[in-house]
Coordinates of N, CA and C and ligand atoms in Angstrom, one line a residue:
M147 N -5.7 -26.1 -72.0 CA -4.1 -26.1 -71.8 C -3.6 -24.8 -72.2
S148 N -2.8 -24.0 -71.4 CA -2.3 -22.7 -71.9 C -1.2 -22.9 -72.9
A149 N -0.8 -21.9 -73.6 CA 0.2 -22.0 -74.7 C 1.5 -22.3 -74.0
L150 N 1.8 -21.8 -72.8 CA 3.0 -22.1 -72.1 C 3.1 -23.5 -71.7
R151 N 2.0 -24.0 -71.2 CA 2.0 -25.5 -70.7 C 2.2 -26.4 -72.0
E152 N 1.6 -26.0 -73.2 CA 1.8 -26.7 -74.3 C 3.3 -26.8 -74.8
L153 N 3.9 -25.7 -74.6 CA 5.4 -25.5 -75.0 C 6.1 -26.4 -74.1
Y154 N 5.9 -26.4 -72.8 CA 6.5 -27.1 -71.8 C 6.4 -28.6 -72.1
Q155 N 5.1 -29.0 -72.4 CA 4.8 -30.5 -72.8 C 5.6 -30.9 -74.0
E156 N 5.8 -30.0 -75.0 CA 6.6 -30.2 -76.2 C 8.0 -30.5 -75.8
V157 N 8.6 -29.7 -75.0 CA 10.0 -29.9 -74.6 C 10.2 -31.3 -73.9
I158 N 9.3 -31.6 -73.1 CA 9.4 -33.0 -72.4 C 9.3 -34.1 -73.4
L159 N 8.3 -33.9 -74.3 CA 8.0 -35.0 -75.3 C 9.2 -35.2 -76.2
D160 N 9.8 -34.0 -76.6 CA 10.9 -34.0 -77.6 C 12.1 -34.7 -76.9
H161 N 12.5 -34.2 -75.7 CA 13.6 -34.8 -75.0 C 13.5 -36.3 -74.6
N162 N 12.2 -36.6 -74.4 CA 12.0 -38.1 -74.2 C 12.1 -38.9 -75.4
K163 N 11.7 -38.4 -76.5 CA 11.8 -39.1 -77.7 C 13.2 -39.2 -78.3
S164 N 13.8 -38.1 -78.3 CA 15.2 -38.1 -78.7 C 16.2 -37.4 -77.7
P165 N 16.4 -38.3 -76.7 CA 17.3 -37.8 -75.5 C 18.6 -37.3 -76.1
R166 N 19.2 -36.1 -75.6 CA 20.5 -35.7 -75.9 C 21.5 -36.4 -75.0
N167 N 22.7 -36.5 -75.5 CA 23.7 -37.2 -74.7 C 23.4 -38.5 -74.1
F168 N 22.6 -39.3 -74.9 CA 22.1 -40.6 -74.4 C 23.1 -41.7 -75.1
R169 N 24.1 -41.9 -74.3 CA 25.2 -42.9 -74.7 C 26.0 -43.2 -73.5
R170 N 26.9 -44.2 -73.8 CA 27.9 -44.7 -72.7 C 29.2 -43.8 -72.9
M171 N 30.0 -43.8 -71.9 CA 31.3 -43.1 -72.0 C 32.3 -44.1 -71.6
E172 N 33.4 -44.2 -72.4 CA 34.5 -45.1 -72.1 C 35.4 -44.2 -71.2
K173 N 35.9 -44.8 -70.1 CA 36.9 -44.2 -69.2 C 36.4 -42.8 -68.7
P174 N 35.3 -42.8 -68.1 CA 34.8 -41.5 -67.4 C 35.6 -41.2 -66.2
D175 N 35.6 -39.9 -65.8 CA 36.2 -39.6 -64.6 C 35.2 -39.9 -63.4
R176 N 34.0 -39.8 -63.6 CA 33.0 -40.1 -62.6 C 31.9 -40.9 -63.3
K177 N 31.4 -41.9 -62.6 CA 30.3 -42.8 -63.2 C 29.4 -43.0 -61.9
V178 N 28.2 -42.6 -62.0 CA 27.3 -42.7 -60.8 C 25.9 -43.1 -61.3
E179 N 25.4 -44.1 -60.6 CA 24.1 -44.7 -60.9 C 23.1 -44.0 -60.0
G180 N 21.9 -43.6 -60.6 CA 20.8 -43.1 -59.8 C 19.6 -43.9 -60.0
Y181 N 18.9 -44.1 -58.9 CA 17.8 -45.0 -58.8 C 16.6 -44.4 -58.1
N182 N 15.4 -44.5 -58.7 CA 14.2 -43.9 -58.1 C 13.3 -45.1 -57.9
P183 N 13.3 -45.8 -56.8 CA 12.5 -47.1 -56.5 C 11.0 -46.8 -56.6
L184 N 10.5 -45.6 -56.4 CA 9.1 -45.2 -56.5 C 8.5 -45.5 -57.9
C185 N 9.4 -45.1 -58.8 CA 8.9 -45.2 -60.2 C 9.6 -46.3 -61.0
G186 N 10.8 -46.7 -60.5 CA 11.6 -47.5 -61.3 C 12.6 -46.9 -62.2
D187 N 12.7 -45.5 -62.2 CA 13.7 -44.8 -63.0 C 15.1 -45.2 -62.7
H188 N 16.0 -45.6 -63.6 CA 17.2 -46.0 -63.3 C 18.3 -45.5 -64.3
Y189 N 19.2 -44.7 -63.9 CA 20.1 -44.1 -64.9 C 21.5 -44.1 -64.4
T190 N 22.5 -44.2 -65.3 CA 23.9 -44.1 -65.0 C 24.4 -42.8 -65.7
I191 N 25.0 -41.9 -64.9 CA 25.5 -40.7 -65.5 C 27.1 -40.8 -65.5
F192 N 27.6 -40.4 -66.7 CA 29.0 -40.4 -66.9 C 29.5 -39.0 -67.1
L193 N 30.7 -38.7 -66.4 CA 31.2 -37.3 -66.5 C 32.7 -37.4 -66.8
K194 N 33.1 -36.4 -67.7 CA 34.5 -36.1 -67.9 C 34.8 -34.8 -67.4
L195 N 35.7 -34.6 -66.4 CA 36.0 -33.4 -65.8 C 37.4 -32.9 -66.2
E196 N 37.5 -31.6 -66.4 CA 38.9 -31.0 -66.6 C 38.9 -29.8 -65.6
N197 N 39.7 -29.9 -64.6 CA 39.8 -28.9 -63.5 C 38.3 -28.9 -63.0
D198 N 37.8 -27.6 -63.0 CA 36.4 -27.5 -62.5 C 35.3 -27.6 -63.6
I199 N 35.7 -27.9 -64.7 CA 34.7 -27.9 -65.8 C 34.2 -29.2 -66.3
I200 N 32.9 -29.3 -66.5 CA 32.3 -30.5 -67.1 C 32.5 -30.6 -68.5
K201 N 33.6 -31.3 -69.0 CA 33.9 -31.3 -70.3 C 32.9 -32.1 -71.2
D202 N 32.5 -33.2 -70.5 CA 31.5 -34.1 -71.3 C 30.6 -34.7 -70.2
I203 N 29.4 -34.9 -70.6 CA 28.5 -35.6 -69.8 C 27.6 -36.4 -70.6
C204 N 27.2 -37.7 -70.3 CA 26.3 -38.5 -71.0 C 25.6 -39.5 -70.0
F205 N 24.5 -40.1 -70.5 CA 23.8 -41.0 -69.5 C 23.2 -42.1 -70.3
E206 N 22.9 -43.2 -69.6 CA 22.2 -44.3 -70.2 C 21.3 -44.8 -69.2
G207 N 20.4 -45.6 -69.5 CA 19.4 -46.2 -68.6 C 18.0 -46.1 -69.1
A208 N 17.1 -46.2 -68.2 CA 15.6 -46.3 -68.6 C 14.8 -45.7 -67.5
G209 N 13.6 -45.2 -67.9 CA 12.5 -44.7 -66.9 C 11.5 -44.0 -67.5
C210 N 10.7 -43.3 -66.8 CA 9.5 -42.7 -67.4 C 9.9 -41.4 -68.2
A211 N 8.9 -40.9 -68.9 CA 9.2 -39.8 -69.9 C 9.8 -38.6 -69.0
I212 N 9.3 -38.3 -67.9 CA 9.8 -37.1 -67.2 C 11.2 -37.3 -66.7
S213 N 11.5 -38.5 -66.3 CA 12.9 -38.7 -65.7 C 14.0 -38.6 -66.9
K214 N 13.4 -39.2 -68.0 CA 14.4 -39.3 -69.2 C 14.5 -37.8 -69.8
A215 N 13.5 -37.2 -69.9 CA 13.6 -35.8 -70.6 C 14.4 -34.9 -69.6
S216 N 14.3 -35.0 -68.2 CA 14.9 -34.2 -67.4 C 16.4 -34.5 -67.4
A217 N 16.9 -35.8 -67.5 CA 18.2 -36.2 -67.7 C 18.9 -35.6 -68.9
S218 N 18.1 -35.6 -70.0 CA 18.4 -35.1 -71.3 C 18.7 -33.5 -71.2
V219 N 17.7 -32.8 -70.7 CA 17.8 -31.4 -70.6 C 19.0 -31.1 -69.7
M220 N 19.1 -31.8 -68.6 CA 20.1 -31.5 -67.6 C 21.5 -31.6 -68.3
S221 N 21.7 -32.8 -69.0 CA 23.0 -33.0 -69.7 C 23.3 -31.9 -70.6
S222 N 22.3 -31.4 -71.4 CA 22.7 -30.4 -72.4 C 22.9 -29.1 -71.7
L223 N 22.4 -28.8 -70.6 CA 22.6 -27.5 -69.9 C 23.9 -27.5 -69.2
V224 N 24.3 -28.5 -68.6 CA 25.5 -28.4 -67.8 C 26.8 -28.7 -68.5
K225 N 26.8 -29.2 -69.7 CA 28.0 -29.5 -70.4 C 28.7 -28.2 -70.7
G226 N 30.0 -28.2 -70.4 CA 30.8 -27.0 -70.6 C 30.7 -26.0 -69.4
K227 N 29.8 -26.2 -68.4 CA 29.7 -25.4 -67.3 C 30.7 -25.7 -66.2
T228 N 31.0 -24.8 -65.2 CA 31.9 -25.2 -64.1 C 30.9 -26.0 -63.2
K229 N 31.7 -26.6 -62.2 CA 30.9 -27.4 -61.2 C 30.0 -26.4 -60.4
A230 N 30.4 -25.2 -60.0 CA 29.7 -24.3 -59.3 C 28.4 -23.8 -60.1
E231 N 28.6 -23.6 -61.5 CA 27.5 -23.2 -62.3 C 26.4 -24.4 -62.3
A232 N 26.9 -25.6 -62.4 CA 26.1 -26.7 -62.4 C 25.2 -26.9 -61.1
E233 N 25.9 -26.6 -59.9 CA 25.3 -26.6 -58.7 C 24.2 -25.6 -58.5
M234 N 24.5 -24.4 -59.2 CA 23.5 -23.4 -59.1 C 22.2 -23.7 -59.9
L235 N 22.5 -24.3 -61.0 CA 21.3 -24.8 -61.9 C 20.6 -25.8 -61.1
F236 N 21.2 -26.8 -60.4 CA 20.6 -27.7 -59.6 C 19.7 -27.1 -58.5
N237 N 20.2 -26.0 -57.8 CA 19.5 -25.4 -56.9 C 18.2 -24.7 -57.4
S238 N 18.4 -24.1 -58.6 CA 17.2 -23.5 -59.2 C 16.2 -24.5 -59.6
F239 N 16.8 -25.6 -60.1 CA 15.8 -26.7 -60.6 C 15.1 -27.2 -59.3
H240 N 15.7 -27.4 -58.3 CA 15.1 -28.0 -57.1 C 14.1 -27.1 -56.6
R241 N 14.3 -25.7 -56.5 CA 13.3 -24.8 -56.1 C 12.1 -24.8 -57.1
L242 N 12.4 -25.0 -58.3 CA 11.3 -24.9 -59.3 C 10.5 -26.2 -59.1
V243 N 10.9 -27.4 -58.9 CA 10.1 -28.5 -58.9 C 9.4 -28.8 -57.5
T244 N 9.9 -28.0 -56.5 CA 9.3 -28.1 -55.2 C 8.4 -26.9 -55.0
G245 N 8.2 -26.0 -56.1 CA 7.3 -24.9 -56.0 C 7.8 -23.8 -55.2
E246 N 9.1 -23.7 -55.1 CA 9.6 -22.5 -54.3 C 10.2 -21.4 -55.0
S247 N 10.1 -21.5 -56.4 CA 10.6 -20.4 -57.1 C 9.9 -19.0 -56.9
D248 N 10.6 -17.9 -57.0 CA 10.1 -16.6 -56.9 C 9.3 -16.1 -58.0
G249 N 8.2 -16.8 -58.3 CA 7.3 -16.3 -59.4 C 7.8 -16.5 -60.8
V250 N 7.0 -16.0 -61.8 CA 7.2 -16.2 -63.1 C 8.6 -15.8 -63.6
E251 N 9.1 -14.7 -63.1 CA 10.3 -14.1 -63.7 C 11.5 -15.1 -63.5
E252 N 11.5 -15.6 -62.3 CA 12.7 -16.6 -62.0 C 12.5 -17.8 -62.9
I253 N 11.3 -18.2 -63.0 CA 11.0 -19.5 -63.8 C 11.4 -19.2 -65.3
E254 N 11.0 -18.0 -65.8 CA 11.4 -17.8 -67.2 C 12.8 -17.7 -67.4
K255 N 13.6 -17.3 -66.5 CA 15.1 -17.3 -66.6 C 15.7 -18.7 -66.8
L256 N 14.9 -19.7 -66.4 CA 15.5 -21.1 -66.4 C 15.4 -21.7 -67.8
G257 N 14.8 -21.0 -68.8 CA 14.7 -21.6 -70.1 C 14.0 -22.9 -70.1
K258 N 14.7 -23.8 -70.8 CA 14.1 -25.2 -71.0 C 13.8 -25.8 -69.6
L259 N 14.6 -25.5 -68.6 CA 14.3 -26.1 -67.3 C 12.9 -25.8 -66.9
A260 N 12.4 -24.6 -67.3 CA 11.1 -24.3 -66.8 C 9.9 -25.2 -67.3
A261 N 10.3 -26.1 -68.3 CA 9.4 -27.1 -68.8 C 8.9 -28.0 -67.6
F262 N 9.8 -28.1 -66.6 CA 9.4 -29.0 -65.5 C 8.7 -28.4 -64.3
S263 N 8.3 -27.1 -64.6 CA 7.6 -26.3 -63.4 C 6.3 -27.0 -63.1
G264 N 5.6 -27.6 -64.1 CA 4.3 -28.2 -63.8 C 4.4 -29.4 -62.9
V265 N 5.7 -30.0 -62.7 CA 5.9 -31.2 -61.9 C 5.6 -30.9 -60.5
S266 N 5.8 -29.5 -60.0 CA 5.6 -29.3 -58.6 C 4.2 -29.6 -58.2
E267 N 3.2 -29.6 -59.1 CA 1.9 -30.0 -58.7 C 1.6 -31.5 -58.5
F268 N 2.7 -32.3 -58.8 CA 2.6 -33.8 -58.6 C 3.7 -34.2 -57.8
P269 N 3.6 -34.3 -56.5 CA 4.6 -34.6 -55.7 C 5.3 -36.0 -56.1
A270 N 4.6 -37.0 -56.5 CA 5.3 -38.2 -56.8 C 6.2 -38.1 -58.0
R271 N 6.0 -37.1 -58.9 CA 6.8 -36.9 -60.1 C 8.0 -36.1 -59.8
V272 N 8.0 -35.4 -58.6 CA 9.2 -34.6 -58.3 C 10.5 -35.4 -58.3
K273 N 10.4 -36.6 -57.8 CA 11.5 -37.5 -57.7 C 12.0 -38.0 -59.1
C274 N 11.0 -38.2 -59.9 CA 11.4 -38.5 -61.4 C 12.2 -37.3 -62.0
A275 N 11.6 -36.1 -61.8 CA 12.2 -35.0 -62.4 C 13.6 -34.6 -61.8
S276 N 13.8 -35.0 -60.5 CA 15.1 -34.5 -59.9 C 16.1 -35.6 -59.8
L277 N 15.8 -36.9 -60.3 CA 16.7 -38.0 -60.1 C 18.0 -37.7 -60.9
A278 N 18.0 -37.2 -62.1 CA 19.2 -37.0 -62.8 C 20.1 -35.9 -62.1
W279 N 19.3 -34.9 -61.6 CA 20.1 -33.8 -60.9 C 20.7 -34.3 -59.6
H280 N 20.1 -35.1 -58.8 CA 20.7 -35.6 -57.7 C 21.9 -36.5 -58.0
T281 N 21.8 -37.3 -59.0 CA 22.9 -38.2 -59.5 C 24.1 -37.3 -59.9
L282 N 23.7 -36.2 -60.7 CA 24.9 -35.3 -61.0 C 25.5 -34.7 -59.8
H283 N 24.7 -34.2 -58.9 CA 25.2 -33.7 -57.6 C 26.1 -34.6 -56.9
A284 N 25.7 -35.8 -56.8 CA 26.5 -36.9 -56.2 C 27.8 -37.1 -57.0
A285 N 27.7 -37.1 -58.3 CA 28.9 -37.4 -59.1 C 29.9 -36.2 -59.0
L286 N 29.4 -34.9 -58.9 CA 30.3 -33.8 -58.8 C 31.1 -33.9 -57.4
A287 N 30.3 -34.4 -56.4 CA 30.9 -34.4 -55.1 C 32.0 -35.5 -54.9
S288 N 31.7 -36.6 -55.5 CA 32.6 -37.8 -55.3 C 32.3 -38.9 -56.3
N289 N 33.0 -39.9 -56.3 CA 32.8 -41.0 -57.2 C 32.0 -42.2 -56.6
E290 N 31.0 -41.8 -55.8 CA 30.1 -42.7 -55.3 C 29.5 -43.5 -56.5
H291 N 29.2 -44.7 -56.2 CA 28.6 -45.6 -57.4 C 27.2 -45.5 -57.5
R292 N 26.4 -45.3 -56.5 CA 25.0 -45.3 -56.5 C 24.3 -44.4 -55.6
V293 N 23.2 -43.7 -56.1 CA 22.5 -42.9 -55.2 C 21.0 -43.3 -55.5
S294 N 20.3 -43.1 -54.4 CA 18.8 -43.4 -54.5 C 18.0 -42.2 -54.0
T295 N 16.8 -42.1 -54.5 CA 16.0 -41.0 -54.1 C 15.3 -41.3 -52.7
E296 N 15.4 -42.5 -52.3 CA 14.8 -43.0 -51.1 C 15.9 -42.8 -49.9
Ligands
ZN251 ZN1 9.6 -41.7 -63.1

């Protein structure tokens, strides 16, 4: 295993073991449930918005290590960002896990998100890794209550 792979593995293990922003929110502006029936990952994402800014974000639920670590990394990255910035991160993440990133430089710019680059080799896990992002995307667009990867 390369040093980079090991580092990526560590980020995922760490965020799975101690997920950031893993809690409920009272009176959220948006509350959307995301479900990945293939794996059974199931999370609810809570958002507090102020104009175009994500003032607060947290999530609760359960699922595999990749889905939980991804929700944790996602929540810590988008907090304090504008909706547009969050959508840009979502696009970069989507390109990363589907193997469409433009080489190592683009991946390195993604920081902790790059930990999920290995997922592109395992198509079944792409849905695990992207679940939280799709749920965030839905929550930013509207107050739909439930999204599914299917
Ligand atoms: Zn999963």
